[in-house]
Structures are given as structure tokens and as C-alpha cells.
Amino acid sequence: MSAQFGRRLRKGAVATTVAAAAVAALSASQAPGVSVDDNGRSTTADAQPTPDLTDDDGATGGSPFYMDLPPLNSPSPVPSAGSGGTGVTGTGEAGIPATVLDAYKKAAAALQESKPGCNLPWQLLAAIGKVESGQARGGRVTADGTTIDPILGPQLDGNGFALIPDTDHGVYDGNSTYDQAVGPMQFIPSTWEWAGRDGNGDGKKDPNNVYDAALAAGHYLCRNGWDLSAQADMNRAILSYNNSQDYLHTVLSWLEYYRKGTHEIPDGTGSLPSHRSDDNASPSPSPSPSSPSTPDTPDTPSTPGTPTTPSSPPPSDNPSTPGTPTPTPTPTDTVDHLEDAGTAKLTAQAGDEFGKRISTRAETSAGKAVGKVRIRFTVVGDTDATFTGGESVATIVTNSSGVAVAPALKAGEKTGDFTVRATVVGRAVAGLDYKATVTERVADTLARTSDTALTCTPGGEFADQVEVKATYDGAVADGVAATATLITSADDATENTKGPYFKDADGKTVRTLKGLETDANGLLKLPKLYADDTTGTFLLRVTTAGGASLTVELTVAAAAEPTESPSPSPSPSA
């Protein structure tokens, strides 16, 4: 039977209240960028939860989290013999299970390569892992990083939590009715579907694997161009994971604690947190200790046979309308369809940013604009094109005109057509597809970078190599495919059989070079040219994708005979 995250005995109401108050007070004193106002309330600059996060339900869907705070004393890492680093054994709150710690560090290293501007510290992943699952339940993972037992949050059925009907047919969470947060980093299935990553290289994206989940969390925190070395962006990223002020404070507290030092401990020996954010949401809290019940004395009604609650209370006892009131429709409930909002043709060369953005308008059945609706844009098809930041999914809230504008698209290296699909988050209406096309890189102009004459003697080699620069609309044309051919004449582009030539890797004569490509500066430098014994003027033609062409003249001539100096006139005889 799968283990559920946070399944434990409820604490008493008093203990829960004290724990919740401690989080607010201690996190204010421990977290960086957090201060306390005149009334003792904790405040964090630019950290208020916002309803307009770029992702609809956050990473966790607002699932509960552990609120335990780190000890007030700084951690004391255990030095390893002769290494000068942190040890591999030890106990206490500062310790992180070895496999889990390795997953955090490898994920941060991967993000440093793929998104260096994000500046993701591995300690942030450790802080979130601590708050979400107690470091995968104290490191109960297999050697490859997969949790020994599934870690599941409560079902998100709207009963004290968000209402998120099943989106994965139970594939990840085993629940085909409602979604549940899954794994050591507590991703809900709908988020994992686009945010999931393969962190351990086994070809799978498994939210129950700490390597996969840590890498996915890193990418999730590094989207939107956020720089986590800036406190404001750090706060936004954390709040996007779980939009709660207490969550922000708790994560920042553990981040600061881990930054002061930590050490590896054996897998499975980590300490488990005990206070969860929903502990005070129990429908049947323990009775107050100030007025305990007496189990030996049963309660007796004051008037036997008389019901304590009238069967038909007077109308004044219930001023609201009897029955369940009809809920006010949300903006999302009123969306009937999506319309294109003037998106131009989407075409870009490989590696370039698309010049136009996708604009989608949410409308009612009467064609009225609907604001404050989340539109999800998803890149679909065999393409490596992405939105700004390297993501294939972006969620944007419609403005007062009902329009959501997707982030800029950037073409990858794969050419061809693909689709960007716009859908309404939380509403089953038909999506809107936008066709986009990536064409090969092209150039419209080629020019030599030097005007030096290219000459050679028969059987010799040309002293200068041919270098050309490619441009398109006056800008550098990088990565453009090119071909160089020694042609027969200006009117005959067939390959010449005599005259100058290149050499291949085996030293054989080659007069056509294919598969050439301009560099990042649009430059293409051809290999050295050689001459056979034929003299005369020859032509080298360089062509590129897009039709740019340049013909270069080569001259092979015998060396000029040295001019003899005239013999000196005989001196007159004396």
C-alpha cells in the first residue's frame, strides 16, 4: 500500500497553534530578506503571494508542506579526513542523505550550464526538498534515487485544498478522480507533464526519482528569466512553487541554514519533520487540555426526551437563503471559446527569435472579452523551438481586453513546421492551434574580407586562404550552409578538371567542398588552395543557402624571369 505524505496523528489544537505561530516568528528572524514590522508581523520585500503567477496551480497545486524550522544554532559540518571538505557521515538537522544531496548538486550543476543566468544554488533545492518531503522521507531512496515508497500528497478534492480533478488518469499518483502531489519535490501531475526532466539519464521522467525531480524543480525555479541571486526573483520563484507566505519563510529559513554548512548522512537516516501546514485544518481537533472530558461520566441531556436542537429553526436563526447558494461564476467559467488576436505569420530562421508573438483572446459565447483567465501555450511537434527561457510551456493571464500574449518564441536548429496550442486552464473548451515554421539559415550577401590578389606558381600553393563574410539584411548570417566549387567558367558552373584544387584529409585532390558553414561572426575561411601545372586564370565560386553567391578569381602563372643587370662598360684605356 502506498505511503502518503504527512500521514500522521493529529496534534492537539493548542500545540498546532503554537507551532504555526513559531513558524511566523522564527522564520522572520532566520530568513534572509525578512524583517519584522512594528506589530511583530514578518515581512518580505516583494514577496506577497500573487494571483497572477505564470503557472496555473504552481508546482504542488498548493499542497500542504512541512513547517518545521531549522535549529537556531548554526550547523557544524563534520570534516572528512584529509579532504578539507564536508564529511560523509554525521547526524542532526544539518545532515542530508547522500543520494538526495548528490541529486541536488547535480541538478544545480546542470542548470549552471543550461541557464547560467539563473544562478540556482543547490541549497535552494535542498530547502524545498526539506519542506516538501523531509528530504525524500529522510533519504528512503534506492541507489538510482527512486523513493522506496511513493510519496503522495492528499487528494486535491477542494476539501481544504485546491480542487484539481484528475489530469493523468492516475498514471503518476494512482488516483483517477483527483490529482495528488507526487514524489520528493511534490509535483502535481499536470505540472510534471511539462516540467518533468530525466535527471539520471535512464530515459524516463519519473517524479518519484529524486534526480529527475530535483532537475525538474531547478528548471521550474529558473523559468521566466529569473535571476535567483536577486532576492526579489528568489521570492517570486519560491512563491511560484507554492503560493504561500509561510511557505516562502520556511524555505528561506532552510536555505540560509544549509548555506551555513551541511554534510552527507547515510540514506534512510535523515530526521523527519513533524509539523505540516494543514495540521490545524483537522475537522475534529483534540479537546482543549484546560477542560478535559471525564470518560467515566457520560453526558446526560438536561431534559430527557426533549431534542436539544429544534427540528424547524425559525427563519431568524438562519438569515441566509436556505440550501446551497449558487456560486458566482469565475471568469474562467464564462469562457466559451478562444479567438486569434491578430497573430501574424510565424516564420523564423533556425536559431533566430520569431519576430511576432502569439496573441489569443478569451471570449464568452456572446463574443465578450474575458479577463483574468489563464491561457496555456504549449509547443507541439517535432521541434526544438522553445519560448524565452528554454521552456516549451507558458501560462499567461488575459488582460482586461481578454488577450494573452505568449512569450517570444525562439527557433531551434530543426527546420520544418510545428504547432503552438493555446488552451484555457481549468476549462474544457477547444484549443486554438498556431502554425509556425522554421526555415534554414540563409544569407543574401557574400563578400571577401580581403582584396589581396590570389596568385600562385604552377605546382605551388596559394599564400593566402580565401575568407568570406555572409550577411542577411545587413546583419551577420551565422550558421549558414555553404558550398565552394572551382568552376569551369563564369557561364559554366560545372566543376573544373584542372587548375587550382583543395586537398582532402588523405591529401587527394578535391575541387568541390560541401557541408561548409559560417561561424558565429558570419565568416567562412576555406582550406588552403594548391595549383597543378596548368597556368591561367581560374574561378572559385562560393554559394550559400538563400542564394548568395561570390566568384573569386585565381591566377596561376610562372614566376617572372629575373631581369639581368647590363654588363658594365669597359673603362677607357689610360
Coordinates of C-alpha atoms in Angstrom, one line a residue, residues 2-505:
S2 CA 1.5 3.3 -1.0
A3 CA 2.6 5.6 1.8
Q4 CA 1.1 9.0 1.9
F5 CA 3.0 12.2 2.6
G6 CA 2.3 13.5 6.0
R7 CA 0.0 10.7 7.2
R8 CA 0.4 11.0 11.0
L9 CA -1.5 11.5 14.2
R10 CA -3.0 15.0 14.6
K11 CA -1.5 17.2 17.2
G12 CA -3.7 18.9 19.7
A13 CA -5.2 22.3 18.8
V14 CA -3.0 24.2 21.2
A15 CA 0.2 22.5 20.1
T16 CA -0.7 23.2 16.4
T17 CA -1.4 26.9 17.1
V18 CA 1.9 27.3 18.9
A19 CA 3.8 25.6 16.0
A20 CA 2.1 27.8 13.5
A21 CA 3.0 30.9 15.5
A22 CA 6.6 29.7 15.9
V23 CA 6.9 29.4 12.1
A24 CA 5.9 33.0 11.6
A25 CA 8.2 34.3 14.4
L26 CA 11.2 32.2 13.8
S27 CA 11.2 32.4 10.0
A28 CA 11.1 36.2 10.3
S29 CA 14.2 36.1 12.4
Q30 CA 16.1 33.5 10.4
A31 CA 15.2 34.0 6.7
P32 CA 17.3 36.4 4.6
G33 CA 15.5 39.4 3.3
V34 CA 12.9 39.1 6.0
S35 CA 12.1 41.7 8.6
V36 CA 9.5 42.3 11.3
D37 CA 7.2 45.3 11.4
D38 CA 6.1 47.3 14.5
N39 CA 3.4 44.8 15.3
G40 CA 5.7 41.8 15.2
R41 CA 4.5 40.6 11.8
S42 CA 7.1 39.2 9.4
T43 CA 7.5 41.0 6.1
T44 CA 9.5 40.1 3.0
A45 CA 10.2 42.6 0.3
D46 CA 8.3 41.8 -2.9
A47 CA 7.1 38.6 -1.5
Q48 CA 3.4 38.8 -1.2
P49 CA 1.5 35.9 -2.8
T50 CA 0.2 36.9 -6.2
P51 CA -2.9 35.5 -8.0
D52 CA -1.3 36.1 -11.4
L53 CA 1.6 33.6 -11.3
T54 CA 2.7 32.4 -14.7
D55 CA 1.7 28.8 -13.9
D56 CA -1.8 27.9 -13.1
D57 CA -1.5 25.8 -10.0
G58 CA 2.1 26.1 -9.1
A59 CA 4.4 23.0 -8.9
T60 CA 2.5 21.5 -6.0
G61 CA -1.1 22.7 -6.5
G62 CA -1.0 24.3 -3.1
S63 CA -0.5 21.0 -1.4
P64 CA 0.5 21.1 2.3
F65 CA 4.1 21.3 3.3
Y66 CA 6.3 20.7 6.4
M67 CA 6.6 23.9 8.5
D68 CA 9.4 22.7 10.9
L69 CA 12.2 25.3 11.1
P70 CA 15.9 24.6 11.4
P71 CA 17.6 24.8 14.8
L72 CA 18.6 28.3 15.9
N73 CA 22.2 27.2 16.2
S74 CA 24.3 27.1 13.1
P75 CA 25.2 23.7 11.7
S76 CA 28.5 22.2 12.4
P77 CA 29.7 20.1 9.4
V78 CA 31.8 17.1 10.0
P79 CA 35.1 17.4 8.2
S80 CA 36.3 14.4 6.3
A81 CA 39.8 13.2 6.8
G82 CA 42.4 14.9 4.7
S83 CA 39.8 16.5 2.3
G84 CA 39.2 19.8 3.9
G85 CA 35.5 19.4 2.8
T86 CA 32.4 18.2 4.5
G87 CA 32.2 14.7 5.7
V88 CA 30.1 11.9 4.5
T89 CA 28.7 10.8 7.9
G90 CA 27.0 12.6 10.7
T91 CA 23.6 13.2 12.2
G92 CA 21.3 16.1 13.0
E93 CA 19.2 18.5 11.1
A94 CA 22.2 19.8 9.0
G95 CA 22.7 16.3 7.5
I96 CA 21.2 15.5 4.1
P97 CA 21.0 11.9 2.8
A98 CA 23.9 11.2 0.4
T99 CA 21.9 10.3 -2.7
V100 CA 19.4 13.1 -2.2
L101 CA 22.3 15.6 -1.7
D102 CA 24.0 14.3 -4.8
A103 CA 20.8 14.8 -6.8
Y104 CA 20.5 18.5 -5.7
K105 CA 24.1 19.2 -6.5
K106 CA 24.0 17.6 -9.9
A107 CA 20.7 19.4 -10.8
A108 CA 22.3 22.8 -9.8
A109 CA 25.4 22.0 -11.9
A110 CA 23.2 21.1 -14.9
L111 CA 21.3 24.4 -14.6
Q112 CA 24.6 26.3 -14.3
E113 CA 25.4 25.0 -17.8
S114 CA 22.0 25.3 -19.4
K115 CA 20.8 28.5 -17.7
P116 CA 23.8 30.2 -16.1
G117 CA 21.9 33.5 -15.6
C118 CA 19.6 31.8 -13.2
N119 CA 22.3 31.4 -10.5
L120 CA 20.4 28.5 -8.9
P121 CA 22.1 27.4 -5.6
W122 CA 21.8 23.7 -4.8
Q123 CA 20.9 24.7 -1.2
L124 CA 17.6 26.1 -2.5
L125 CA 16.7 22.7 -3.9
A126 CA 17.6 21.2 -0.6
A127 CA 15.4 23.7 1.3
I128 CA 12.4 22.9 -0.9
G129 CA 13.1 19.2 -0.6
K130 CA 13.2 19.5 3.1
V131 CA 9.9 21.4 3.2
E132 CA 8.1 19.3 0.7
S133 CA 9.1 15.7 1.7
G134 CA 11.6 15.9 4.5
Q135 CA 14.4 15.1 2.0
A136 CA 12.5 12.1 0.5
R137 CA 11.5 10.9 3.9
G138 CA 14.9 11.0 5.3
G139 CA 16.5 9.6 2.2
R140 CA 14.5 6.4 1.8
V141 CA 15.6 6.0 -1.8
T142 CA 17.2 3.3 -3.9
A143 CA 20.7 3.6 -5.3
D144 CA 19.3 5.2 -8.5
G145 CA 17.4 7.8 -6.5
T146 CA 13.8 6.3 -6.7
T147 CA 11.8 6.5 -3.5
I148 CA 11.3 3.2 -1.8
D149 CA 7.7 4.0 -1.1
P150 CA 5.6 6.6 -3.1
I151 CA 5.4 10.0 -1.5
L152 CA 1.9 11.4 -2.2
G153 CA 0.1 14.5 -1.0
P154 CA -3.6 14.4 -0.1
Q155 CA -6.0 14.3 -3.0
L156 CA -6.8 17.8 -4.2
D157 CA -10.6 17.5 -4.0
G158 CA -11.4 21.0 -2.8
N159 CA -11.8 19.9 0.8
G160 CA -9.4 22.2 2.5
F161 CA -7.1 22.1 -0.6
A162 CA -7.3 23.2 -4.2
L163 CA -9.8 21.4 -6.4
I164 CA -7.8 19.7 -9.2
P165 CA -9.7 16.9 -11.0
D166 CA -7.6 14.1 -12.3
T167 CA -5.4 15.0 -15.3
D168 CA -3.2 11.9 -15.7
H169 CA -5.7 9.1 -15.4
G170 CA -3.8 8.1 -12.3
V171 CA -0.6 7.3 -14.1
Y172 CA 1.6 9.3 -11.6
D173 CA -0.5 9.4 -8.4
G174 CA -2.7 6.3 -8.7
N175 CA -5.8 8.4 -8.4
S176 CA -8.1 8.6 -11.4
T177 CA -10.5 11.0 -9.7
Y178 CA -8.4 13.8 -8.3
D179 CA -4.7 14.8 -8.7
Q180 CA -2.2 14.4 -5.8
A181 CA 1.3 15.9 -5.5
V182 CA 3.9 13.2 -6.2
G183 CA 7.4 12.4 -5.2
P184 CA 10.2 14.1 -3.2
M185 CA 9.6 17.5 -4.8
Q186 CA 5.8 17.1 -4.7
F187 CA 4.9 17.9 -8.3
I188 CA 1.2 17.6 -9.3
P189 CA 0.7 15.5 -12.5
S190 CA -0.4 18.4 -14.7
T191 CA 2.8 20.3 -13.9
W192 CA 5.0 17.3 -14.2
E193 CA 3.6 16.7 -17.7
W194 CA 5.6 19.7 -19.0
A195 CA 8.1 20.4 -16.3
G196 CA 9.4 16.8 -15.8
R197 CA 13.0 16.0 -16.6
D198 CA 15.3 13.0 -16.9
G199 CA 18.0 13.7 -14.3
N200 CA 19.7 10.4 -14.0
G201 CA 19.9 9.6 -17.8
D202 CA 17.8 6.4 -17.7
G203 CA 15.5 7.6 -20.5
K204 CA 12.5 8.2 -18.1
K205 CA 11.0 11.2 -16.4
D206 CA 9.9 9.9 -13.1
P207 CA 8.6 12.3 -10.4
N208 CA 9.4 9.6 -7.8
N209 CA 13.1 9.8 -8.7
V210 CA 15.0 12.4 -6.7
Y211 CA 17.4 13.1 -9.6
D212 CA 14.5 13.6 -12.1
A213 CA 12.5 15.6 -9.6
A214 CA 15.4 17.8 -8.5
L215 CA 16.3 18.7 -12.1
A216 CA 12.7 19.5 -12.8
A217 CA 12.5 21.7 -9.8
G218 CA 15.6 23.5 -10.9
H219 CA 14.1 24.2 -14.3
Y220 CA 10.8 25.2 -12.8
L221 CA 12.6 27.8 -10.5
C222 CA 14.7 29.1 -13.4
R223 CA 12.0 29.9 -15.8
N224 CA 10.7 33.4 -16.7
G225 CA 14.3 34.7 -16.9
W226 CA 14.5 34.9 -13.1
D227 CA 18.0 35.5 -11.5
L228 CA 17.9 33.8 -8.2
S229 CA 20.9 35.8 -6.9
A230 CA 18.4 38.7 -6.7
Q231 CA 16.2 38.4 -3.6
A232 CA 13.0 39.6 -5.5
D233 CA 13.4 36.9 -8.1
M234 CA 14.2 34.3 -5.5
N235 CA 11.0 35.2 -3.7
R236 CA 9.0 35.1 -6.9
A237 CA 10.4 31.7 -7.8
I238 CA 9.7 30.2 -4.4
L239 CA 6.1 31.6 -4.3
S240 CA 5.5 30.2 -7.8
Y241 CA 6.3 26.8 -6.4
N242 CA 3.7 27.1 -3.6
N243 CA 1.9 30.5 -3.3
S244 CA 2.0 30.8 0.5
Q245 CA 3.8 33.4 2.7
D246 CA 4.5 30.7 5.3
Y247 CA 6.0 28.5 2.6
L248 CA 8.3 31.3 1.5
H249 CA 9.5 32.0 5.0
T250 CA 10.1 28.3 5.8
V251 CA 12.0 27.7 2.6
L252 CA 14.2 30.8 3.0
S253 CA 15.0 29.7 6.6
W254 CA 16.2 26.3 5.5
L255 CA 18.1 27.9 2.6
E256 CA 20.0 30.1 4.9
Y257 CA 20.7 27.2 7.3
Y258 CA 22.0 25.0 4.6
R259 CA 24.2 27.8 3.2
K260 CA 26.0 27.9 6.6
G261 CA 27.0 24.3 6.2
T262 CA 25.8 20.7 5.8
H263 CA 27.1 17.2 5.4
E264 CA 26.2 13.9 4.0
I265 CA 24.5 11.2 6.1
P266 CA 23.7 7.7 5.0
D267 CA 20.5 7.2 3.0
G268 CA 17.5 6.4 5.2
T269 CA 18.9 8.0 8.4
G270 CA 17.6 11.6 7.9
S271 CA 15.3 13.1 10.5
L272 CA 11.6 13.5 9.6
P273 CA 9.7 16.8 10.2
S274 CA 6.6 16.6 12.3
H275 CA 4.5 19.8 11.7
R276 CA 2.6 20.1 8.5
S277 CA 0.9 23.2 7.2
D278 CA -2.6 21.6 7.3
D279 CA -2.2 20.3 10.9
N280 CA -4.6 23.0 12.1
A281 CA -7.2 22.0 9.4
S282 CA -8.4 18.9 11.2
P283 CA -12.2 18.7 11.3
S284 CA -12.0 17.1 14.7
P285 CA -9.3 18.8 16.7
S286 CA -8.2 17.3 20.1
P287 CA -10.1 18.8 23.0
S288 CA -8.5 21.7 24.9
P289 CA -6.4 20.5 27.9
S290 CA -8.0 23.1 30.1
S291 CA -11.4 21.3 30.1
P292 CA -10.7 17.6 29.7
S293 CA -13.7 15.3 29.4
T294 CA -14.2 12.6 32.0
P295 CA -14.6 9.3 30.3
D296 CA -16.2 7.6 33.3
T297 CA -19.1 10.1 33.4
P298 CA -21.3 10.0 30.4
D299 CA -23.0 13.2 29.3
T300 CA -26.8 13.3 30.0
P301 CA -29.3 15.6 28.5
S302 CA -30.9 18.2 30.8
T303 CA -34.4 17.3 29.8
P304 CA -34.8 13.6 28.8
G305 CA -36.8 13.1 25.7
T306 CA -36.6 16.7 24.6
P307 CA -34.4 17.2 21.5
T308 CA -31.6 19.8 22.1
T309 CA -31.9 21.2 18.6
P310 CA -35.3 22.3 17.2
S311 CA -36.3 20.4 14.1
S312 CA -37.6 23.6 12.4
P313 CA -35.5 26.6 13.5
P314 CA -37.1 30.0 13.0
P315 CA -36.1 31.9 9.9
S316 CA -34.3 34.5 12.0
D317 CA -31.8 31.8 13.1
N318 CA -30.6 31.4 9.6
P319 CA -30.7 34.8 7.8
S320 CA -29.0 33.4 4.6
T321 CA -31.0 31.7 1.9
P322 CA -31.7 28.1 2.8
G323 CA -29.9 25.5 0.8
T324 CA -26.6 25.8 -1.1
P325 CA -26.3 29.2 -2.8
T326 CA -25.4 29.2 -6.5
P327 CA -21.7 30.1 -6.7
T328 CA -20.7 33.2 -8.6
P329 CA -19.1 32.1 -11.9
T330 CA -15.4 32.7 -12.1
P331 CA -14.1 34.4 -15.3
T332 CA -12.8 31.0 -16.4
D333 CA -16.3 29.6 -16.1
T334 CA -17.6 32.2 -18.6
V335 CA -15.1 31.4 -21.4
D336 CA -16.8 29.8 -24.4
H337 CA -14.1 29.9 -27.0
L338 CA -10.7 31.3 -28.0
E339 CA -10.0 33.6 -30.9
D340 CA -6.8 34.7 -32.6
A341 CA -6.0 38.3 -31.6
G342 CA -4.1 39.3 -34.7
T343 CA -1.2 36.9 -34.7
A344 CA 1.0 37.4 -37.8
K345 CA 2.6 34.6 -39.8
L346 CA 5.1 32.8 -37.6
T347 CA 8.3 32.2 -39.5
A348 CA 11.9 32.3 -38.4
Q349 CA 15.3 31.1 -39.5
A350 CA 16.9 28.4 -37.4
G351 CA 18.4 29.8 -34.3
D352 CA 16.6 33.1 -34.6
E353 CA 13.8 34.6 -32.5
F354 CA 10.4 34.8 -34.1
G355 CA 9.6 38.4 -34.9
K356 CA 6.0 38.2 -33.9
R357 CA 4.3 36.8 -30.8
I358 CA 1.1 34.8 -30.5
S359 CA -1.9 36.7 -29.2
T360 CA -5.0 34.8 -28.1
R361 CA -8.3 36.3 -26.9
A362 CA -10.7 34.6 -24.5
E363 CA -14.4 35.3 -25.2
T364 CA -17.9 34.4 -23.9
S365 CA -20.5 32.9 -26.2
A366 CA -21.6 36.4 -27.0
G367 CA -18.1 37.4 -28.1
K368 CA -17.4 39.5 -25.0
A369 CA -13.8 39.6 -23.8
V370 CA -12.9 37.7 -20.6
G371 CA -10.0 39.0 -18.4
K372 CA -8.1 37.2 -15.6
V373 CA -8.2 33.9 -17.4
R374 CA -5.1 31.7 -17.6
I375 CA -4.1 30.7 -21.1
R376 CA -1.6 27.9 -21.5
F377 CA 0.6 27.9 -24.6
T378 CA 2.2 24.6 -25.5
V379 CA 4.8 23.9 -28.2
V380 CA 3.7 20.7 -30.0
G381 CA 5.5 18.7 -32.7
D382 CA 9.0 17.5 -33.7
T383 CA 10.9 20.7 -32.9
D384 CA 13.4 22.2 -30.6
A385 CA 11.8 25.6 -30.7
T386 CA 11.0 27.0 -27.3
F387 CA 9.7 30.1 -25.5
T388 CA 12.1 32.5 -24.0
G389 CA 13.9 30.8 -21.1
G390 CA 14.0 27.4 -22.9
E391 CA 10.6 26.1 -21.8
S392 CA 8.0 24.5 -24.1
V393 CA 5.0 25.6 -22.0
A394 CA 4.0 29.1 -20.8
T395 CA 0.9 30.2 -18.9
I396 CA -0.3 33.8 -19.3
V397 CA -3.2 35.6 -17.7
T398 CA -5.5 37.5 -20.1
N399 CA -5.6 41.3 -19.7
S400 CA -8.8 43.5 -19.4
S401 CA -9.2 43.1 -23.2
G402 CA -9.3 39.3 -22.8
V403 CA -5.9 39.0 -24.6
A404 CA -3.0 36.8 -23.5
V405 CA 0.3 37.4 -25.4
A406 CA 2.7 34.4 -25.3
P407 CA 6.4 34.9 -24.6
A408 CA 8.7 35.2 -27.6
L409 CA 9.4 32.0 -29.5
K410 CA 12.9 31.1 -30.4
A411 CA 13.6 28.7 -33.3
G412 CA 16.0 25.8 -32.7
E413 CA 18.1 24.1 -35.3
K414 CA 15.4 21.7 -36.6
T415 CA 13.7 23.1 -39.7
G416 CA 10.1 22.5 -40.6
D417 CA 6.6 23.1 -39.2
F418 CA 5.3 22.8 -35.7
T419 CA 2.3 24.0 -33.7
V420 CA 1.8 26.2 -30.7
R421 CA -1.5 25.3 -29.0
A422 CA -3.4 27.7 -26.8
T423 CA -5.9 26.3 -24.2
V424 CA -7.8 27.6 -21.3
V425 CA -6.6 26.3 -18.0
G426 CA -9.4 24.8 -16.0
R427 CA -12.0 24.9 -18.8
A428 CA -12.7 22.2 -21.4
V429 CA -13.1 24.3 -24.5
A430 CA -11.5 23.7 -27.9
G431 CA -7.9 24.8 -28.1
L432 CA -6.5 27.2 -30.8
D433 CA -3.6 26.0 -32.9
Y434 CA -1.0 28.3 -34.4
K435 CA 1.3 27.0 -37.2
A436 CA 4.9 28.1 -37.0
T437 CA 7.7 27.4 -39.5
V438 CA 11.5 27.2 -39.0
T439 CA 13.5 27.7 -42.2
E440 CA 17.2 27.0 -42.7
R441 CA 19.6 29.8 -42.1
V442 CA 20.3 31.9 -45.2
A443 CA 22.5 34.7 -46.5
D444 CA 21.8 37.3 -49.2
T445 CA 25.3 38.7 -49.5
L446 CA 28.8 37.3 -49.6
A447 CA 32.0 39.4 -49.7
R448 CA 35.7 38.7 -49.3
T449 CA 37.3 40.0 -46.2
S450 CA 40.5 40.9 -48.1
D451 CA 41.2 42.4 -51.6
T452 CA 44.6 40.8 -51.9
A453 CA 45.2 39.2 -55.3
L454 CA 45.2 35.4 -55.2
T455 CA 48.2 34.1 -57.2
C456 CA 50.3 31.0 -57.4
T457 CA 53.0 29.4 -59.5
P458 CA 52.4 26.0 -61.2
G459 CA 52.7 23.2 -58.8
G460 CA 52.8 25.5 -55.8
E461 CA 50.3 26.7 -53.2
F462 CA 48.4 29.9 -52.7
A463 CA 49.9 32.0 -49.9
D464 CA 46.5 33.4 -48.8
Q465 CA 43.4 31.5 -47.9
V466 CA 40.0 32.6 -49.2
E467 CA 37.8 34.1 -46.4
V468 CA 34.3 35.4 -47.0
K469 CA 31.7 37.1 -44.8
A470 CA 28.0 36.3 -45.1
T471 CA 25.2 38.7 -44.1
Y472 CA 21.4 38.8 -44.3
D473 CA 19.6 42.1 -44.4
G474 CA 22.8 43.7 -43.4
A475 CA 23.2 41.5 -40.3
V476 CA 25.7 38.8 -39.6
A477 CA 24.5 35.4 -41.1
D478 CA 25.9 32.8 -38.8
G479 CA 25.5 29.0 -39.2
V480 CA 24.7 29.3 -42.9
A481 CA 25.4 26.3 -45.1
A482 CA 27.8 26.9 -47.9
T483 CA 29.5 25.2 -50.9
A484 CA 32.8 26.1 -52.6
T485 CA 33.5 24.9 -56.2
L486 CA 36.2 25.5 -58.6
I487 CA 34.1 26.1 -61.7
T488 CA 34.8 25.8 -65.4
S489 CA 33.9 29.4 -66.4
A490 CA 31.6 32.2 -65.3
D491 CA 28.9 30.7 -67.5
D492 CA 29.6 27.1 -66.7
A493 CA 29.3 26.2 -63.1
T494 CA 30.4 22.6 -63.6
E495 CA 33.5 21.5 -61.7
N496 CA 36.7 22.3 -63.4
T497 CA 39.0 19.3 -64.0
K498 CA 42.2 21.2 -64.0
G499 CA 43.8 24.1 -62.3
P500 CA 43.7 25.0 -58.5
Y501 CA 42.3 22.5 -56.1
F502 CA 41.8 21.7 -52.4
K503 CA 43.1 18.6 -50.6
D504 CA 41.0 16.2 -48.5
A505 CA 42.2 14.5 -45.3

